[in-house]
Amino acid sequence: MKRTKRWLLATLIVGVGLGGLTIGKGTGHAATTDPQSFISTLKSPVTSVANKYKLYPSVMMAQAALESAWGTSTLTTTANNYFGIKGSYNGQSVTMQTAEYDSNGQLYYTDANFRKYPSAKASMTDNATLLRGGTSYNPTLYSGTWRENAATYSDAANALTNTYATAPTYGSSLISIIKTYGLNTLLDGSTSSASSSSSASSESKPAAKPEPTYATAKYYGGASGQTARLNSKYTSYRLYNHVKGTRANITKTAWKKVPAGQGVQVYLDMRGVKTTTAGNKTTWYRIRFSNSASAKKYWLYGKALTLPTVKYSKGTAKVKVNSALSGYYYNHVYNSPYLAKSMGKLKALTAKSYTADNQAIRTQDGVKTTWYRIKVGDKKYWIAANEAAVSPQYDYVTYANASGTKKLSAKYKKYHLYNHVKKTHFNQQTFDWPSGVKKGTKVTVNYKGVKTTYGTTWYRFKFSGDKTNYWVDSRALA
């Protein structure tokens, strides 16, 4: 088992390239520029493997982040190789350019084979095996990382300097990542204390200060262009570079340093749900004061914003999509408080019709738009009804005023009562016949509808002493 000679330089070359040049392309791994998403995705395999091999999960996560450039290196995206380990894994490898040094210390580039793993967990396991087994010439080379030998995660991280990597700052870089993202609290848990043998050997050391406890946050990305406005209470809150209380060294920005003011529009690209150690949840948004993707981003508590409102109603309808338009369909109503993520282009929705099971009316700055949730295969997505992106297919009805009384016919029980003429509205509701009614019961008619396609007639009526209007097929009345 072999690694690159220069951990950072090699990672850059097979990852994002030197001087901005990307060397190699590929897919197969969900790369991310969001550290929290990276941590959330790898939390399970890291803790499982590290605890099995009696290593610190926080150190393993920090190593994976550092070596893979937070999962964005080409080696990671193409081969699930998070640690830059050379060779082959079960016969599988990828060839990439890397940097080496000759006997005179001169840098040169060469192609090398790197291990290709079937999963992130396999990469974690292989690295753990290396740390536990060492090399053929020194099986205990990495014994300083073992939990029975390392009293703290800091000891384990520093033990990797001049062993795993030659960079003198390697250990401190790992420790910085661990502290910044609270990895020891998040991952090491109750097992983060040293083993009994290690504790015994360190009795003379002063007691370590307890590590701070941070809240956790789950993040949801959103499509560009979604907006909100600063409300009248925005100055009661602060702008932060991360969700407040989720990590160390979070900084604030004063409102006077940004173009803020009540009613000022801001652009949203991410939502974060923070959970405290007590289990309390709050919602935060990452905002910009310009629609430019390069504009500086801040995290802000949701209560400082006036967000669009959305009213949902269940129902059913067949909808026809105009796939000739250039829009998208989403996992939520676009520009709702959930923030929507684009799931595909309208041109992919080529079926004759789709079934909608939910309708939403979004109100933003006084403007209302209608959305439908449609089923595509076994998935459900939201699509806009405005601008002819989607139109419900209802039965056509001509209406006219009506008056007088009618009686329930002998066949009235064969028909149902509705809040609208059947198959003409999304929020169609069906009602049972009230108790006590029977053949011959009188009702007062006040409106009439004719389905021209089918030639059927419907009446809207009330029962005596009841203010509720019902629609029924005319065959239920005599």
GROMACS .gro file of C-alpha atoms in nm:
model
  478
    1MET     CA    1   0.000   0.000   0.000
    2LYS     CA    2   0.149   0.328  -0.109
    3ARG     CA    3   0.057   0.695  -0.093
    4THR     CA    4   0.178   0.999  -0.286
    5LYS     CA    5   0.496   1.157  -0.153
    6ARG     CA    6   0.347   1.503  -0.119
    7TRP     CA    7  -0.003   1.479   0.023
    8LEU     CA    8  -0.132   1.828  -0.066
    9LEU     CA    9   0.035   1.867  -0.405
   10ALA     CA   10  -0.073   1.525  -0.520
   11THR     CA   11  -0.428   1.593  -0.410
   12LEU     CA   12  -0.431   1.916  -0.607
   13ILE     CA   13  -0.296   1.754  -0.922
   14VAL     CA   14  -0.536   1.461  -0.937
   15GLY     CA   15  -0.814   1.678  -0.799
   16VAL     CA   16  -0.857   2.037  -0.905
   17GLY     CA   17  -0.528   2.080  -1.088
   18LEU     CA   18  -0.236   2.316  -1.060
   19GLY     CA   19  -0.298   2.676  -1.156
   20GLY     CA   20  -0.665   2.606  -1.211
   21LEU     CA   21  -0.600   2.329  -1.467
   22THR     CA   22  -0.821   2.026  -1.412
   23ILE     CA   23  -0.643   1.704  -1.497
   24GLY     CA   24  -0.890   1.425  -1.567
   25LYS     CA   25  -1.267   1.418  -1.564
   26GLY     CA   26  -1.516   1.172  -1.427
   27THR     CA   27  -1.830   1.093  -1.238
   28GLY     CA   28  -1.935   0.832  -0.987
   29HIS     CA   29  -1.914   1.032  -0.666
   30ALA     CA   30  -2.132   1.318  -0.548
   31ALA     CA   31  -1.876   1.594  -0.509
   32THR     CA   32  -1.972   1.896  -0.301
   33THR     CA   33  -1.839   2.238  -0.218
   34ASP     CA   34  -2.042   2.238   0.102
   35PRO     CA   35  -1.845   2.091   0.395
   36GLN     CA   36  -2.162   2.020   0.595
   37SER     CA   37  -2.304   1.807   0.313
   38PHE     CA   38  -1.972   1.623   0.290
   39ILE     CA   39  -1.973   1.555   0.664
   40SER     CA   40  -2.337   1.448   0.664
   41THR     CA   41  -2.284   1.210   0.371
   42LEU     CA   42  -1.975   1.041   0.518
   43LYS     CA   43  -2.078   1.040   0.884
   44SER     CA   44  -2.208   0.683   0.876
   45PRO     CA   45  -1.913   0.507   0.703
   46VAL     CA   46  -1.654   0.712   0.892
   47THR     CA   47  -1.791   0.640   1.240
   48SER     CA   48  -1.857   0.275   1.158
   49VAL     CA   49  -1.508   0.207   1.024
   50ALA     CA   50  -1.311   0.423   1.268
   51ASN     CA   51  -1.480   0.273   1.574
   52LYS     CA   52  -1.430  -0.078   1.440
   53TYR     CA   53  -1.055  -0.019   1.404
   54LYS     CA   54  -1.033   0.183   1.730
   55LEU     CA   55  -0.940   0.509   1.561
   56TYR     CA   56  -1.080   0.859   1.605
   57PRO     CA   57  -1.372   0.923   1.362
   58SER     CA   58  -1.304   1.297   1.379
   59VAL     CA   59  -0.948   1.246   1.254
   60MET     CA   60  -1.061   1.013   0.976
   61MET     CA   61  -1.324   1.264   0.860
   62ALA     CA   62  -1.072   1.548   0.866
   63GLN     CA   63  -0.824   1.340   0.667
   64ALA     CA   64  -1.088   1.253   0.409
   65ALA     CA   65  -1.182   1.620   0.376
   66LEU     CA   66  -0.824   1.739   0.346
   67GLU     CA   67  -0.700   1.467   0.110
   68SER     CA   68  -1.006   1.481  -0.120
   69ALA     CA   69  -1.060   1.859  -0.117
   70TRP     CA   70  -1.400   1.802   0.045
   71GLY     CA   71  -1.488   1.531  -0.205
   72THR     CA   72  -1.420   1.745  -0.514
   73SER     CA   73  -1.090   1.591  -0.626
   74THR     CA   74  -1.106   1.399  -0.952
   75LEU     CA   75  -0.956   1.097  -0.778
   76THR     CA   76  -1.245   1.096  -0.533
   77THR     CA   77  -1.519   1.163  -0.787
   78THR     CA   78  -1.396   0.893  -1.025
   79ALA     CA   79  -1.267   0.629  -0.785
   80ASN     CA   80  -1.413   0.692  -0.436
   81ASN     CA   81  -1.050   0.730  -0.327
   82TYR     CA   82  -1.055   0.976  -0.037
   83PHE     CA   83  -0.693   0.933   0.079
   84GLY     CA   84  -0.478   0.933  -0.236
   85ILE     CA   85  -0.375   0.569  -0.192
   86LYS     CA   86  -0.187   0.424  -0.490
   87GLY     CA   87  -0.208   0.074  -0.637
   88SER     CA   88  -0.518  -0.130  -0.713
   89TYR     CA   89  -0.812  -0.252  -0.506
   90ASN     CA   90  -0.951  -0.593  -0.601
   91GLY     CA   91  -0.788  -0.539  -0.940
   92GLN     CA   92  -0.950  -0.196  -0.990
   93SER     CA   93  -0.748   0.122  -1.043
   94VAL     CA   94  -0.746   0.453  -1.229
   95THR     CA   95  -0.446   0.621  -1.391
   96MET     CA   96  -0.386   0.987  -1.312
   97GLN     CA   97  -0.105   1.238  -1.328
   98THR     CA   98   0.068   1.308  -0.998
   99ALA     CA   99   0.372   1.496  -0.869
  100GLU     CA  100   0.686   1.322  -0.744
  101TYR     CA  101   1.034   1.433  -0.639
  102ASP     CA  102   1.358   1.286  -0.772
  103SER     CA  103   1.671   1.213  -0.569
  104ASN     CA  104   1.782   1.574  -0.613
  105GLY     CA  105   1.455   1.709  -0.477
  106GLN     CA  106   1.334   1.826  -0.818
  107LEU     CA  107   0.960   1.815  -0.888
  108TYR     CA  108   0.844   1.612  -1.187
  109TYR     CA  109   0.513   1.471  -1.310
  110THR     CA  110   0.430   1.113  -1.388
  111ASP     CA  111   0.128   0.890  -1.441
  112ALA     CA  112   0.041   0.660  -1.152
  113ASN     CA  113  -0.224   0.404  -1.071
  114PHE     CA  114  -0.454   0.486  -0.781
  115ARG     CA  115  -0.692   0.250  -0.608
  116LYS     CA  116  -1.052   0.254  -0.727
  117TYR     CA  117  -1.306   0.167  -0.457
  118PRO     CA  118  -1.667   0.055  -0.498
  119SER     CA  119  -1.781   0.285  -0.217
  120ALA     CA  120  -1.669   0.549   0.029
  121LYS     CA  121  -1.680   0.292   0.309
  122ALA     CA  122  -1.435   0.070   0.122
  123SER     CA  123  -1.194   0.365   0.100
  124MET     CA  124  -1.233   0.433   0.472
  125THR     CA  125  -1.173   0.067   0.556
  126ASP     CA  126  -0.861   0.051   0.340
  127ASN     CA  127  -0.717   0.359   0.508
  128ALA     CA  128  -0.802   0.224   0.854
  129THR     CA  129  -0.624  -0.101   0.764
  130LEU     CA  130  -0.317   0.104   0.670
  131LEU     CA  131  -0.319   0.295   0.999
  132ARG     CA  132  -0.360  -0.025   1.200
  133GLY     CA  133  -0.121  -0.241   0.997
  134GLY     CA  134   0.148   0.009   0.906
  135THR     CA  135   0.399  -0.081   0.635
  136SER     CA  136   0.600  -0.395   0.567
  137TYR     CA  137   0.909  -0.227   0.707
  138ASN     CA  138   0.732  -0.076   1.010
  139PRO     CA  139   0.398  -0.230   1.117
  140THR     CA  140   0.365   0.023   1.402
  141LEU     CA  141   0.441   0.332   1.193
  142TYR     CA  142   0.097   0.481   1.265
  143SER     CA  143   0.048   0.344   1.616
  144GLY     CA  144   0.030   0.699   1.748
  145THR     CA  145  -0.317   0.725   1.592
  146TRP     CA  146  -0.455   0.424   1.780
  147ARG     CA  147  -0.702   0.519   2.051
  148GLU     CA  148  -0.520   0.313   2.311
  149ASN     CA  149  -0.209   0.524   2.243
  150ALA     CA  150  -0.366   0.864   2.173
  151ALA     CA  151  -0.533   1.031   2.470
  152THR     CA  152  -0.709   1.287   2.248
  153TYR     CA  153  -0.796   1.337   1.883
  154SER     CA  154  -0.525   1.607   1.876
  155ASP     CA  155  -0.261   1.349   1.973
  156ALA     CA  156  -0.385   1.117   1.699
  157ALA     CA  157  -0.383   1.394   1.438
  158ASN     CA  158  -0.032   1.509   1.528
  159ALA     CA  159   0.090   1.148   1.508
  160LEU     CA  160   0.023   1.160   1.133
  161THR     CA  161   0.279   1.437   1.079
  162ASN     CA  162   0.607   1.301   0.936
  163THR     CA  163   0.452   0.955   0.912
  164TYR     CA  164   0.143   0.967   0.694
  165ALA     CA  165   0.249   1.299   0.539
  166THR     CA  166   0.574   1.493   0.541
  167ALA     CA  167   0.411   1.837   0.563
  168PRO     CA  168   0.502   1.982   0.905
  169THR     CA  169   0.156   2.137   0.937
  170TYR     CA  170  -0.038   1.823   0.846
  171GLY     CA  171  -0.152   1.747   1.202
  172SER     CA  172  -0.242   2.107   1.280
  173SER     CA  173  -0.441   2.125   0.954
  174LEU     CA  174  -0.646   1.824   1.061
  175ILE     CA  175  -0.700   1.970   1.408
  176SER     CA  176  -0.817   2.298   1.255
  177ILE     CA  177  -1.078   2.117   1.045
  178ILE     CA  178  -1.195   1.918   1.347
  179LYS     CA  179  -1.236   2.229   1.559
  180THR     CA  180  -1.396   2.438   1.285
  181TYR     CA  181  -1.670   2.183   1.220
  182GLY     CA  182  -1.700   2.037   1.570
  183LEU     CA  183  -1.613   1.689   1.441
  184ASN     CA  184  -1.500   1.554   1.777
  185THR     CA  185  -1.840   1.637   1.931
  186LEU     CA  186  -2.031   1.518   1.629
  187LEU     CA  187  -1.842   1.194   1.562
  188ASP     CA  188  -1.626   1.081   1.856
  189GLY     CA  189  -1.914   1.078   2.105
  190SER     CA  190  -1.883   0.912   2.444
  191THR     CA  191  -1.592   0.698   2.323
  192SER     CA  192  -1.368   0.998   2.268
  193SER     CA  193  -1.198   0.955   2.602
  194ALA     CA  194  -0.875   0.760   2.611
  195SER     CA  195  -0.867   0.391   2.693
  196SER     CA  196  -0.803   0.283   3.049
  197SER     CA  197  -0.439   0.203   2.975
  198SER     CA  198  -0.387   0.543   2.815
  199SER     CA  199  -0.563   0.716   3.104
  200ALA     CA  200  -0.339   0.542   3.352
  201SER     CA  201  -0.028   0.655   3.168
  202SER     CA  202  -0.147   1.015   3.161
  203GLU     CA  203  -0.254   1.058   3.525
  204SER     CA  204   0.013   1.319   3.578
  205LYS     CA  205  -0.119   1.535   3.295
  206PRO     CA  206  -0.350   1.824   3.382
  207ALA     CA  207  -0.716   1.760   3.309
  208ALA     CA  208  -0.808   1.858   2.956
  209LYS     CA  209  -1.065   2.130   2.911
  210PRO     CA  210  -1.399   1.992   2.795
  211GLU     CA  211  -1.456   2.034   2.422
  212PRO     CA  212  -1.739   2.280   2.337
  213THR     CA  213  -2.073   2.137   2.230
  214TYR     CA  214  -2.227   2.264   1.910
  215ALA     CA  215  -2.568   2.242   1.752
  216THR     CA  216  -2.601   2.046   1.430
  217ALA     CA  217  -2.750   2.168   1.104
  218LYS     CA  218  -2.896   1.994   0.802
  219TYR     CA  219  -2.868   2.185   0.478
  220TYR     CA  220  -3.089   2.199   0.168
  221GLY     CA  221  -2.969   2.364  -0.152
  222GLY     CA  222  -3.200   2.571  -0.370
  223ALA     CA  223  -3.223   2.683  -0.731
  224SER     CA  224  -3.101   3.032  -0.817
  225GLY     CA  225  -3.330   3.334  -0.828
  226GLN     CA  226  -3.537   3.264  -0.515
  227THR     CA  227  -3.594   3.569  -0.299
  228ALA     CA  228  -3.730   3.708   0.027
  229ARG     CA  229  -3.735   4.052   0.192
  230LEU     CA  230  -3.591   4.181   0.518
  231ASN     CA  231  -3.880   4.242   0.755
  232SER     CA  232  -3.934   4.507   1.023
  233LYS     CA  233  -3.754   4.296   1.285
  234TYR     CA  234  -3.440   4.218   1.087
  235THR     CA  235  -3.213   4.435   1.304
  236SER     CA  236  -3.300   4.213   1.604
  237TYR     CA  237  -3.088   3.943   1.440
  238ARG     CA  238  -2.736   3.919   1.302
  239LEU     CA  239  -2.556   3.811   0.987
  240TYR     CA  240  -2.311   3.521   1.030
  241ASN     CA  241  -2.062   3.335   0.814
  242HIS     CA  242  -2.215   3.004   0.932
  243VAL     CA  243  -2.535   2.904   1.108
  244LYS     CA  244  -2.495   3.042   1.459
  245GLY     CA  245  -2.385   2.792   1.722
  246THR     CA  246  -2.291   2.509   1.485
  247ARG     CA  247  -1.912   2.543   1.504
  248ALA     CA  248  -1.626   2.739   1.654
  249ASN     CA  249  -1.504   3.082   1.548
  250ILE     CA  250  -1.823   3.198   1.377
  251THR     CA  251  -1.805   3.566   1.282
  252LYS     CA  252  -2.071   3.838   1.263
  253THR     CA  253  -2.121   4.114   1.008
  254ALA     CA  254  -2.279   4.446   1.106
  255TRP     CA  255  -2.588   4.552   0.912
  256LYS     CA  256  -2.427   4.887   0.833
  257LYS     CA  257  -2.170   4.704   0.621
  258VAL     CA  258  -2.433   4.569   0.380
  259PRO     CA  259  -2.708   4.742   0.174
  260ALA     CA  260  -2.980   4.640   0.421
  261GLY     CA  261  -3.313   4.797   0.509
  262GLN     CA  262  -3.672   4.698   0.576
  263GLY     CA  263  -3.822   4.555   0.259
  264VAL     CA  264  -3.486   4.510   0.087
  265GLN     CA  265  -3.489   4.204  -0.136
  266VAL     CA  266  -3.232   3.933  -0.072
  267TYR     CA  267  -3.148   3.622  -0.272
  268LEU     CA  268  -3.160   3.276  -0.114
  269ASP     CA  269  -2.961   2.971  -0.221
  270MET     CA  270  -2.966   2.742   0.082
  271ARG     CA  271  -3.182   2.656   0.383
  272GLY     CA  272  -3.043   2.517   0.706
  273VAL     CA  273  -3.239   2.348   0.985
  274LYS     CA  274  -3.045   2.381   1.310
  275THR     CA  275  -3.102   2.134   1.593
  276THR     CA  276  -2.969   2.219   1.938
  277THR     CA  277  -2.851   1.962   2.190
  278ALA     CA  278  -3.190   2.005   2.359
  279GLY     CA  279  -3.365   1.908   2.035
  280ASN     CA  280  -3.497   2.255   1.947
  281LYS     CA  281  -3.513   2.332   1.573
  282THR     CA  282  -3.481   2.666   1.394
  283THR     CA  283  -3.463   2.752   1.024
  284TRP     CA  284  -3.186   2.963   0.871
  285TYR     CA  285  -3.124   3.091   0.519
  286ARG     CA  286  -2.806   3.169   0.330
  287ILE     CA  287  -2.859   3.507   0.164
  288ARG     CA  288  -2.692   3.744  -0.082
  289PHE     CA  289  -2.765   4.111  -0.146
  290SER     CA  290  -2.711   4.065  -0.520
  291ASN     CA  291  -2.824   3.802  -0.768
  292SER     CA  292  -2.464   3.750  -0.871
  293ALA     CA  293  -2.338   3.404  -0.778
  294SER     CA  294  -2.009   3.561  -0.669
  295ALA     CA  295  -2.176   3.799  -0.421
  296LYS     CA  296  -2.080   3.751  -0.057
  297LYS     CA  297  -2.307   3.511   0.132
  298TYR     CA  298  -2.437   3.535   0.488
  299TRP     CA  299  -2.647   3.313   0.713
  300LEU     CA  300  -2.957   3.473   0.867
  301TYR     CA  301  -3.225   3.345   1.103
  302GLY     CA  302  -3.553   3.292   0.916
  303LYS     CA  303  -3.753   3.521   1.145
  304ALA     CA  304  -3.568   3.820   1.002
  305LEU     CA  305  -3.722   3.756   0.660
  306THR     CA  306  -4.062   3.800   0.498
  307LEU     CA  307  -4.096   3.488   0.286
  308PRO     CA  308  -4.360   3.406   0.026
  309THR     CA  309  -4.664   3.226   0.171
  310VAL     CA  310  -4.800   2.906   0.023
  311LYS     CA  311  -5.148   2.760   0.075
  312TYR     CA  312  -5.177   2.391  -0.004
  313SER     CA  313  -5.487   2.186  -0.082
  314LYS     CA  314  -5.528   1.819  -0.164
  315GLY     CA  315  -5.729   1.705  -0.461
  316THR     CA  316  -5.697   1.536  -0.797
  317ALA     CA  317  -5.673   1.644  -1.157
  318LYS     CA  318  -5.524   1.541  -1.487
  319VAL     CA  319  -5.277   1.804  -1.606
  320LYS     CA  320  -5.119   1.858  -1.946
  321VAL     CA  321  -4.765   1.996  -1.952
  322ASN     CA  322  -4.640   2.234  -2.218
  323SER     CA  323  -4.302   2.068  -2.267
  324ALA     CA  324  -4.209   2.322  -2.535
  325LEU     CA  325  -4.135   2.578  -2.265
  326SER     CA  326  -3.784   2.624  -2.130
  327GLY     CA  327  -3.871   2.599  -1.759
  328TYR     CA  328  -3.806   2.339  -1.488
  329TYR     CA  329  -3.992   2.120  -1.243
  330TYR     CA  330  -3.895   2.119  -0.874
  331ASN     CA  331  -3.895   1.921  -0.550
  332HIS     CA  332  -4.093   2.203  -0.380
  333VAL     CA  333  -4.291   2.504  -0.493
  334TYR     CA  334  -4.035   2.744  -0.635
  335ASN     CA  335  -3.961   3.032  -0.398
  336SER     CA  336  -4.155   2.874  -0.111
  337PRO     CA  337  -4.007   2.883   0.241
  338TYR     CA  338  -3.872   2.531   0.177
  339LEU     CA  339  -3.662   2.661  -0.116
  340ALA     CA  340  -3.698   2.455  -0.431
  341LYS     CA  341  -3.432   2.256  -0.611
  342SER     CA  342  -3.461   2.199  -0.986
  343MET     CA  343  -3.516   1.832  -1.064
  344GLY     CA  344  -3.531   1.850  -1.444
  345LYS     CA  345  -3.644   2.044  -1.750
  346LEU     CA  346  -4.005   2.071  -1.869
  347LYS     CA  347  -3.907   1.934  -2.208
  348ALA     CA  348  -3.853   1.594  -2.042
  349LEU     CA  349  -4.224   1.577  -1.943
  350THR     CA  350  -4.362   1.439  -2.269
  351ALA     CA  351  -4.652   1.223  -2.146
  352LYS     CA  352  -5.002   1.319  -2.267
  353SER     CA  353  -5.107   1.399  -1.912
  354TYR     CA  354  -5.000   1.360  -1.549
  355THR     CA  355  -5.200   1.310  -1.231
  356ALA     CA  356  -5.184   1.596  -0.979
  357ASP     CA  357  -5.262   1.528  -0.613
  358ASN     CA  358  -5.181   1.864  -0.456
  359GLN     CA  359  -5.238   2.227  -0.548
  360ALA     CA  360  -5.051   2.525  -0.404
  361ILE     CA  361  -5.126   2.896  -0.424
  362ARG     CA  362  -4.807   3.095  -0.366
  363THR     CA  363  -4.837   3.462  -0.274
  364GLN     CA  364  -4.525   3.672  -0.318
  365ASP     CA  365  -4.527   4.052  -0.297
  366GLY     CA  366  -4.905   4.038  -0.349
  367VAL     CA  367  -4.885   3.826  -0.665
  368LYS     CA  368  -5.051   3.484  -0.662
  369THR     CA  369  -4.934   3.188  -0.870
  370THR     CA  370  -5.071   2.836  -0.886
  371TRP     CA  371  -4.864   2.519  -0.867
  372TYR     CA  372  -4.948   2.150  -0.898
  373ARG     CA  373  -4.770   1.846  -0.759
  374ILE     CA  374  -4.763   1.581  -1.031
  375LYS     CA  375  -4.658   1.218  -1.030
  376VAL     CA  376  -4.380   1.125  -1.271
  377GLY     CA  377  -4.309   0.753  -1.246
  378ASP     CA  378  -4.277   0.683  -0.875
  379LYS     CA  379  -4.166   1.040  -0.794
  380LYS     CA  380  -4.365   1.359  -0.727
  381TYR     CA  381  -4.264   1.705  -0.843
  382TRP     CA  382  -4.401   2.060  -0.838
  383ILE     CA  383  -4.472   2.247  -1.159
  384ALA     CA  384  -4.611   2.595  -1.224
  385ALA     CA  385  -4.954   2.651  -1.375
  386ASN     CA  386  -4.884   3.008  -1.484
  387GLU     CA  387  -4.764   3.099  -1.832
  388ALA     CA  388  -4.927   2.778  -1.964
  389ALA     CA  389  -4.656   2.559  -1.819
  390VAL     CA  390  -4.931   2.325  -1.704
  391SER     CA  391  -5.308   2.329  -1.739
  392PRO     CA  392  -5.557   2.107  -1.552
  393GLN     CA  393  -5.791   1.908  -1.773
  394TYR     CA  394  -6.146   1.952  -1.635
  395ASP     CA  395  -6.487   1.877  -1.781
  396TYR     CA  396  -6.643   2.180  -1.951
  397VAL     CA  397  -6.966   2.309  -1.796
  398THR     CA  398  -7.208   2.585  -1.894
  399TYR     CA  399  -7.384   2.746  -1.597
  400ALA     CA  400  -7.721   2.923  -1.560
  401ASN     CA  401  -7.936   3.056  -1.278
  402ALA     CA  402  -8.212   2.826  -1.156
  403SER     CA  403  -8.488   2.846  -0.895
  404GLY     CA  404  -8.778   2.648  -0.749
  405THR     CA  405  -8.803   2.323  -0.558
  406LYS     CA  406  -8.746   1.962  -0.651
  407LYS     CA  407  -8.780   1.627  -0.471
  408LEU     CA  408  -8.531   1.346  -0.421
  409SER     CA  409  -8.601   1.070  -0.673
  410ALA     CA  410  -8.627   0.701  -0.598
  411LYS     CA  411  -8.270   0.655  -0.726
  412TYR     CA  412  -8.108   0.944  -0.532
  413LYS     CA  413  -7.878   0.712  -0.330
  414LYS     CA  414  -7.702   0.603  -0.650
  415TYR     CA  415  -7.551   0.952  -0.679
  416HIS     CA  416  -7.313   1.157  -0.464
  417LEU     CA  417  -7.318   1.510  -0.332
  418TYR     CA  418  -7.026   1.739  -0.427
  419ASN     CA  419  -6.899   2.089  -0.352
  420HIS     CA  420  -6.864   2.147  -0.729
  421VAL     CA  421  -6.988   1.977  -1.041
  422LYS     CA  422  -6.793   1.652  -1.058
  423LYS     CA  423  -6.449   1.671  -1.231
  424THR     CA  424  -6.455   2.047  -1.270
  425HIS     CA  425  -6.237   2.166  -0.979
  426PHE     CA  426  -5.914   2.054  -0.816
  427ASN     CA  427  -6.035   2.050  -0.456
  428GLN     CA  428  -6.330   1.826  -0.534
  429GLN     CA  429  -6.508   1.706  -0.219
  430THR     CA  430  -6.770   1.435  -0.182
  431PHE     CA  431  -7.038   1.432   0.089
  432ASP     CA  432  -7.272   1.169   0.229
  433TRP     CA  433  -7.646   1.223   0.217
  434PRO     CA  434  -7.760   1.376   0.548
  435SER     CA  435  -7.944   1.145   0.785
  436GLY     CA  436  -8.322   1.175   0.777
  437VAL     CA  437  -8.357   1.246   0.406
  438LYS     CA  438  -8.553   1.004   0.188
  439LYS     CA  439  -8.733   0.973  -0.141
  440GLY     CA  440  -8.956   1.277  -0.184
  441THR     CA  441  -8.757   1.509   0.043
  442LYS     CA  442  -8.788   1.865  -0.094
  443VAL     CA  443  -8.480   2.073  -0.182
  444THR     CA  444  -8.444   2.431  -0.308
  445VAL     CA  445  -8.257   2.465  -0.637
  446ASN     CA  446  -8.046   2.781  -0.702
  447TYR     CA  447  -7.807   2.702  -0.990
  448LYS     CA  448  -7.780   2.473  -1.293
  449GLY     CA  449  -7.485   2.328  -1.484
  450VAL     CA  450  -7.472   2.130  -1.809
  451LYS     CA  451  -7.173   1.919  -1.910
  452THR     CA  452  -7.195   1.976  -2.284
  453THR     CA  453  -6.960   1.692  -2.376
  454TYR     CA  454  -7.173   1.433  -2.197
  455GLY     CA  455  -7.512   1.601  -2.210
  456THR     CA  456  -7.563   1.562  -1.835
  457THR     CA  457  -7.735   1.820  -1.616
  458TRP     CA  458  -7.640   1.912  -1.258
  459TYR     CA  459  -7.818   2.120  -0.995
  460ARG     CA  460  -7.695   2.316  -0.697
  461PHE     CA  461  -7.941   2.307  -0.410
  462LYS     CA  462  -7.996   2.342  -0.035
  463PHE     CA  463  -8.187   2.132   0.212
  464SER     CA  464  -8.450   2.311   0.416
  465GLY     CA  465  -8.291   2.482   0.717
  466ASP     CA  466  -7.935   2.418   0.585
  467LYS     CA  467  -7.710   2.693   0.444
  468THR     CA  468  -7.476   2.448   0.266
  469ASN     CA  469  -7.492   2.429  -0.114
  470TYR     CA  470  -7.452   2.087  -0.278
  471TRP     CA  471  -7.417   1.983  -0.639
  472VAL     CA  472  -7.583   1.661  -0.760
  473ASP     CA  473  -7.657   1.487  -1.088
  474SER     CA  474  -8.008   1.583  -1.201
  475ARG     CA  475  -8.107   1.215  -1.204
  476ALA     CA  476  -8.107   1.224  -0.823
  477LEU     CA  477  -8.394   1.470  -0.836
  478ALA     CA  478  -8.752   1.429  -0.958
   0.00000   0.00000   0.00000
